[in-house]
Amino acid sequence: MSPAATARAYVPASRPPPAPGRGPAPGARGRPLLRSLRAAAPALAGYLLVRLVGLAFLARLAHAKGHGVWPTLATSWDSNWYLGIAEHGYAAELGTEVNANNLAFFPLYPLLIRAASAVLPGSRASAGLLLAVGCSFIAAWGVYAVGARLHGHRTGTLLAILWGLLPVAAVQWLGYTESLFTALCAWSLYAALTDRWPVAGLLASLAGLTRPTGIALAAAVTLTALLAAHRTRCSRALAGALLAPLGWLGYVAWVGARVGRPDGYFAVQRLWKNEWDGGRATLLELRQQLVYEPRPHLFVLAVSACLVLAVVMYALSLADRQPLVLLVFTGAMLVVVLGSAGVYFPRARFLLPAFPLLLPLAVSLSRAPRARLAIVLISATLLSTWLSAYMLLIWPGPP
């Protein structure tokens, strides 16, 4: 099916206009949302089940090692950076210390932590963790919505479950930004697929305030919205295109103004040893881990496998002729993540929001016999559960 035919295949069904002189019936505005939630219920139940299995194993292993589960989930590594920003704000200058400037972390999640902690009992860490877990369900709902929109209910359900079974899926229930970012990406992509361009642009702008890779979503929405505006002369599409990059560009500009130099944000990233080199460092590390390292660390080996598989899945996505907005988003994510010369081992986590890469697998599994599907899902649950616990409790670095 051509991209144009694909776009035509997903035009929303028209609804009859309301009777003259009468507004919508009471509660009518909320009915599409309730219908969407009811349709997504099996996907959300499946997602909850696989994540609870992971949490139960993590809790048992943490107890055996003398660790607490709550500190592991709420106050480890990057969680502490976001909590520090929520409590004390951002650094006022660039400085020279390596891996020390908190301007590298985008502002939306710490702002939400501060707002949530003002109304929720408990600490800011608890508010941040509850926020991340809540966003994970909104994300799974959006992942389902994209899959169901393109290939039906069964595929959407499997897509959401597979997203919860990624090797680093435990991060979805950490005090990290991945769940919030994925939720914004999923619903922005869904809005683009249904021609709701201002909504797509607004959500892309918020994603640009959440993670550096928000630039990938901004590029996808801007490009496809501009093409839609050119094709249909639709001012709403043009508005979405203009909105999409504002969050990312706004934060980069604000950091530059704060530290007193136009390239301030990129100077901060250099202090974190995070520069874009076109993928040279990634290829060298892959070669080292997969060819020359006599005893590669298990977690780093898993990350390397995830990166290779992500490229393979993108090739399959191209062969499947996914809608352009999905292909641009996942392609840009791969370019940003694989093209970076920064720290290697978080790369699998950085790609966690690129859920459309799982679509070819979800479509294939939706056609599989039940016995084969059960074997695949059970095996994936065991592997994800074990690797996630290993990542959080045995691997000595951040996820």
mmCIF file of N, CA, C and O in Angstrom, residues 324-370:
data_model
loop_
_atom_site.group_PDB
_atom_site.id
_atom_site.type_symbol
_atom_site.label_atom_id
_atom_site.label_comp_id
_atom_site.label_asym_id
_atom_site.label_seq_id
_atom_site.Cartn_x
_atom_site.Cartn_y
_atom_site.Cartn_z
ATOM 1 N N LEU A 324 4.285 7.978 7.253
ATOM 2 C CA LEU A 324 5.508 8.777 7.239
ATOM 3 C C LEU A 324 5.844 9.344 8.606
ATOM 4 O O LEU A 324 7.007 9.391 8.995
ATOM 5 N N VAL A 325 4.847 9.775 9.376
ATOM 6 C CA VAL A 325 5.134 10.393 10.663
ATOM 7 C C VAL A 325 5.826 9.404 11.600
ATOM 8 O O VAL A 325 6.706 9.780 12.380
ATOM 9 N N LEU A 326 5.465 8.122 11.525
ATOM 10 C CA LEU A 326 6.123 7.118 12.357
ATOM 11 C C LEU A 326 7.543 6.860 11.877
ATOM 12 O O LEU A 326 8.474 6.728 12.687
ATOM 13 N N LEU A 327 7.720 6.771 10.566
ATOM 14 C CA LEU A 327 9.049 6.496 10.028
ATOM 15 C C LEU A 327 10.027 7.636 10.318
ATOM 16 O O LEU A 327 11.195 7.395 10.651
ATOM 17 N N VAL A 328 9.560 8.862 10.203
ATOM 18 C CA VAL A 328 10.443 9.997 10.507
ATOM 19 C C VAL A 328 10.786 10.015 11.991
ATOM 20 O O VAL A 328 11.937 10.238 12.385
ATOM 21 N N PHE A 329 9.790 9.755 12.847
ATOM 22 C CA PHE A 329 10.040 9.757 14.285
ATOM 23 C C PHE A 329 11.067 8.703 14.681
ATOM 24 O O PHE A 329 12.072 9.005 15.334
ATOM 25 N N THR A 330 10.845 7.442 14.299
ATOM 26 C CA THR A 330 11.778 6.387 14.707
ATOM 27 C C THR A 330 13.130 6.548 14.012
ATOM 28 O O THR A 330 14.177 6.289 14.613
ATOM 29 N N GLY A 331 13.113 6.991 12.764
ATOM 30 C CA GLY A 331 14.385 7.227 12.080
ATOM 31 C C GLY A 331 15.196 8.316 12.749
ATOM 32 O O GLY A 331 16.417 8.174 12.938
ATOM 33 N N ALA A 332 14.536 9.409 13.120
ATOM 34 C CA ALA A 332 15.245 10.498 13.806
ATOM 35 C C ALA A 332 15.731 10.059 15.182
ATOM 36 O O ALA A 332 16.818 10.447 15.625
ATOM 37 N N MET A 333 14.930 9.245 15.890
ATOM 38 C CA MET A 333 15.374 8.715 17.177
ATOM 39 C C MET A 333 16.652 7.906 17.013
ATOM 40 O O MET A 333 17.606 8.034 17.794
ATOM 41 N N LEU A 334 16.699 7.050 16.004
ATOM 42 C CA LEU A 334 17.894 6.250 15.764
ATOM 43 C C LEU A 334 19.091 7.128 15.409
ATOM 44 O O LEU A 334 20.210 6.885 15.879
ATOM 45 N N VAL A 335 18.871 8.144 14.595
ATOM 46 C CA VAL A 335 19.962 9.049 14.225
ATOM 47 C C VAL A 335 20.526 9.757 15.450
ATOM 48 O O VAL A 335 21.745 9.839 15.639
ATOM 49 N N VAL A 336 19.645 10.248 16.323
ATOM 50 C CA VAL A 336 20.099 10.970 17.511
ATOM 51 C C VAL A 336 20.804 10.039 18.488
ATOM 52 O O VAL A 336 21.890 10.343 18.989
ATOM 53 N N VAL A 337 20.195 8.880 18.758
ATOM 54 C CA VAL A 337 20.737 7.975 19.781
ATOM 55 C C VAL A 337 21.994 7.275 19.292
ATOM 56 O O VAL A 337 23.008 7.223 20.005
ATOM 57 N N LEU A 338 21.969 6.728 18.080
ATOM 58 C CA LEU A 338 23.128 6.002 17.564
ATOM 59 C C LEU A 338 24.228 6.951 17.108
ATOM 60 O O LEU A 338 25.401 6.567 17.075
ATOM 61 N N GLY A 339 23.854 8.179 16.766
ATOM 62 C CA GLY A 339 24.855 9.138 16.309
ATOM 63 C C GLY A 339 25.577 9.859 17.414
ATOM 64 O O GLY A 339 26.496 10.642 17.163
ATOM 65 N N SER A 340 25.203 9.598 18.654
ATOM 66 C CA SER A 340 25.823 10.281 19.786
ATOM 67 C C SER A 340 27.129 9.609 20.185
ATOM 68 O O SER A 340 27.255 8.381 20.137
ATOM 69 N N ALA A 341 28.082 10.417 20.629
ATOM 70 C CA ALA A 341 29.341 9.888 21.151
ATOM 71 C C ALA A 341 29.331 9.827 22.665
ATOM 72 O O ALA A 341 30.370 9.640 23.291
ATOM 73 N N GLY A 342 28.164 9.971 23.272
ATOM 74 C CA GLY A 342 28.071 9.980 24.725
ATOM 75 C C GLY A 342 28.139 8.584 25.319
ATOM 76 O O GLY A 342 28.555 7.618 24.669
ATOM 77 N N VAL A 343 27.710 8.460 26.558
ATOM 78 C CA VAL A 343 27.776 7.197 27.284
ATOM 79 C C VAL A 343 27.000 6.132 26.518
ATOM 80 O O VAL A 343 25.900 6.370 26.023
ATOM 81 N N TYR A 344 27.577 4.932 26.443
ATOM 82 C CA TYR A 344 27.025 3.882 25.584
ATOM 83 C C TYR A 344 25.875 3.119 26.223
ATOM 84 O O TYR A 344 24.857 2.864 25.586
ATOM 85 N N PHE A 345 26.012 2.746 27.491
ATOM 86 C CA PHE A 345 25.075 1.775 28.053
ATOM 87 C C PHE A 345 23.650 2.272 28.271
ATOM 88 O O PHE A 345 22.742 1.443 28.404
ATOM 89 N N PRO A 346 23.343 3.596 28.292
ATOM 90 C CA PRO A 346 21.907 3.962 28.383
ATOM 91 C C PRO A 346 21.181 3.969 27.038
ATOM 92 O O PRO A 346 20.015 4.336 26.980
ATOM 93 N N ARG A 347 21.853 3.559 25.940
ATOM 94 C CA ARG A 347 21.238 3.723 24.621
ATOM 95 C C ARG A 347 19.933 2.945 24.475
ATOM 96 O O ARG A 347 18.997 3.409 23.826
ATOM 97 N N ALA A 348 19.862 1.736 25.052
ATOM 98 C CA ALA A 348 18.611 0.973 24.952
ATOM 99 C C ALA A 348 17.474 1.721 25.647
ATOM 100 O O ALA A 348 16.334 1.738 25.164
ATOM 101 N N ARG A 349 17.769 2.351 26.774
ATOM 102 C CA ARG A 349 16.753 3.155 27.474
ATOM 103 C C ARG A 349 16.341 4.356 26.634
ATOM 104 O O ARG A 349 15.156 4.718 26.583
ATOM 105 N N PHE A 350 17.297 4.993 25.967
ATOM 106 C CA PHE A 350 16.969 6.155 25.148
ATOM 107 C C PHE A 350 16.015 5.791 24.010
ATOM 108 O O PHE A 350 15.227 6.632 23.564
ATOM 109 N N LEU A 351 16.086 4.540 23.534
ATOM 110 C CA LEU A 351 15.226 4.112 22.430
ATOM 111 C C LEU A 351 13.889 3.552 22.900
ATOM 112 O O LEU A 351 13.050 3.192 22.068
ATOM 113 N N LEU A 352 13.680 3.471 24.204
ATOM 114 C CA LEU A 352 12.438 2.899 24.725
ATOM 115 C C LEU A 352 11.194 3.620 24.186
ATOM 116 O O LEU A 352 10.188 2.971 23.899
ATOM 117 N N PRO A 353 11.193 4.963 24.009
ATOM 118 C CA PRO A 353 9.988 5.614 23.474
ATOM 119 C C PRO A 353 9.731 5.349 21.992
ATOM 120 O O PRO A 353 8.663 5.711 21.491
ATOM 121 N N ALA A 354 10.686 4.735 21.286
ATOM 122 C CA ALA A 354 10.520 4.498 19.845
ATOM 123 C C ALA A 354 9.673 3.246 19.608
ATOM 124 O O ALA A 354 10.054 2.343 18.854
ATOM 125 N N PHE A 355 8.507 3.196 20.202
ATOM 126 C CA PHE A 355 7.659 1.999 20.182
ATOM 127 C C PHE A 355 7.193 1.600 18.790
ATOM 128 O O PHE A 355 6.894 0.414 18.555
ATOM 129 N N PRO A 356 7.082 2.520 17.782
ATOM 130 C CA PRO A 356 6.656 2.036 16.459
ATOM 131 C C PRO A 356 7.605 1.006 15.856
ATOM 132 O O PRO A 356 7.210 0.280 14.940
ATOM 133 N N LEU A 357 8.844 0.930 16.362
ATOM 134 C CA LEU A 357 9.757 -0.105 15.883
ATOM 135 C C LEU A 357 9.225 -1.507 16.188
ATOM 136 O O LEU A 357 9.615 -2.481 15.537
ATOM 137 N N LEU A 358 8.336 -1.624 17.174
ATOM 138 C CA LEU A 358 7.775 -2.922 17.541
ATOM 139 C C LEU A 358 6.569 -3.312 16.681
ATOM 140 O O LEU A 358 6.078 -4.434 16.796
ATOM 141 N N LEU A 359 6.097 -2.413 15.840
ATOM 142 C CA LEU A 359 4.891 -2.693 15.062
ATOM 143 C C LEU A 359 5.011 -3.927 14.160
ATOM 144 O O LEU A 359 4.076 -4.748 14.116
ATOM 145 N N PRO A 360 6.110 -4.113 13.419
ATOM 146 C CA PRO A 360 6.190 -5.332 12.597
ATOM 147 C C PRO A 360 6.066 -6.607 13.422
ATOM 148 O O PRO A 360 5.413 -7.569 12.991
ATOM 149 N N LEU A 361 6.664 -6.628 14.606
ATOM 150 C CA LEU A 361 6.563 -7.799 15.468
ATOM 151 C C LEU A 361 5.138 -7.978 15.979
ATOM 152 O O LEU A 361 4.613 -9.104 16.019
ATOM 153 N N ALA A 362 4.500 -6.875 16.382
ATOM 154 C CA ALA A 362 3.131 -6.957 16.885
ATOM 155 C C ALA A 362 2.180 -7.451 15.799
ATOM 156 O O ALA A 362 1.284 -8.269 16.067
ATOM 157 N N VAL A 363 2.352 -6.984 14.570
ATOM 158 C CA VAL A 363 1.500 -7.435 13.466
ATOM 159 C C VAL A 363 1.709 -8.929 13.223
ATOM 160 O O VAL A 363 0.745 -9.688 13.029
ATOM 161 N N SER A 364 2.966 -9.359 13.229
ATOM 162 C CA SER A 364 3.253 -10.773 13.010
ATOM 163 C C SER A 364 2.645 -11.644 14.108
ATOM 164 O O SER A 364 2.027 -12.680 13.830
ATOM 165 N N LEU A 365 2.789 -11.221 15.359
ATOM 166 C CA LEU A 365 2.244 -12.004 16.468
ATOM 167 C C LEU A 365 0.716 -12.011 16.458
ATOM 168 O O LEU A 365 0.099 -12.977 16.914
ATOM 169 N N SER A 366 0.106 -10.953 15.956
ATOM 170 C CA SER A 366 -1.360 -10.912 15.915
ATOM 171 C C SER A 366 -1.926 -11.983 14.992
ATOM 172 O O SER A 366 -3.099 -12.355 15.108
ATOM 173 N N ARG A 367 -1.099 -12.483 14.082
ATOM 174 C CA ARG A 367 -1.540 -13.519 13.141
ATOM 175 C C ARG A 367 -1.087 -14.917 13.565
ATOM 176 O O ARG A 367 -1.399 -15.899 12.883
ATOM 177 N N ALA A 368 -0.329 -14.993 14.655
ATOM 178 C CA ALA A 368 0.227 -16.269 15.083
ATOM 179 C C ALA A 368 -0.819 -17.102 15.819
ATOM 180 O O ALA A 368 -1.739 -16.550 16.446
ATOM 181 N N PRO A 369 -0.714 -18.433 15.783
ATOM 182 C CA PRO A 369 -1.599 -19.284 16.592
ATOM 183 C C PRO A 369 -1.428 -18.987 18.075
ATOM 184 O O PRO A 369 -0.366 -18.513 18.508
ATOM 185 N N ARG A 370 -2.451 -19.264 18.845
ATOM 186 C CA ARG A 370 -2.425 -18.911 20.267
ATOM 187 C C ARG A 370 -1.278 -19.579 21.011
ATOM 188 O O ARG A 370 -0.658 -18.965 21.879
#
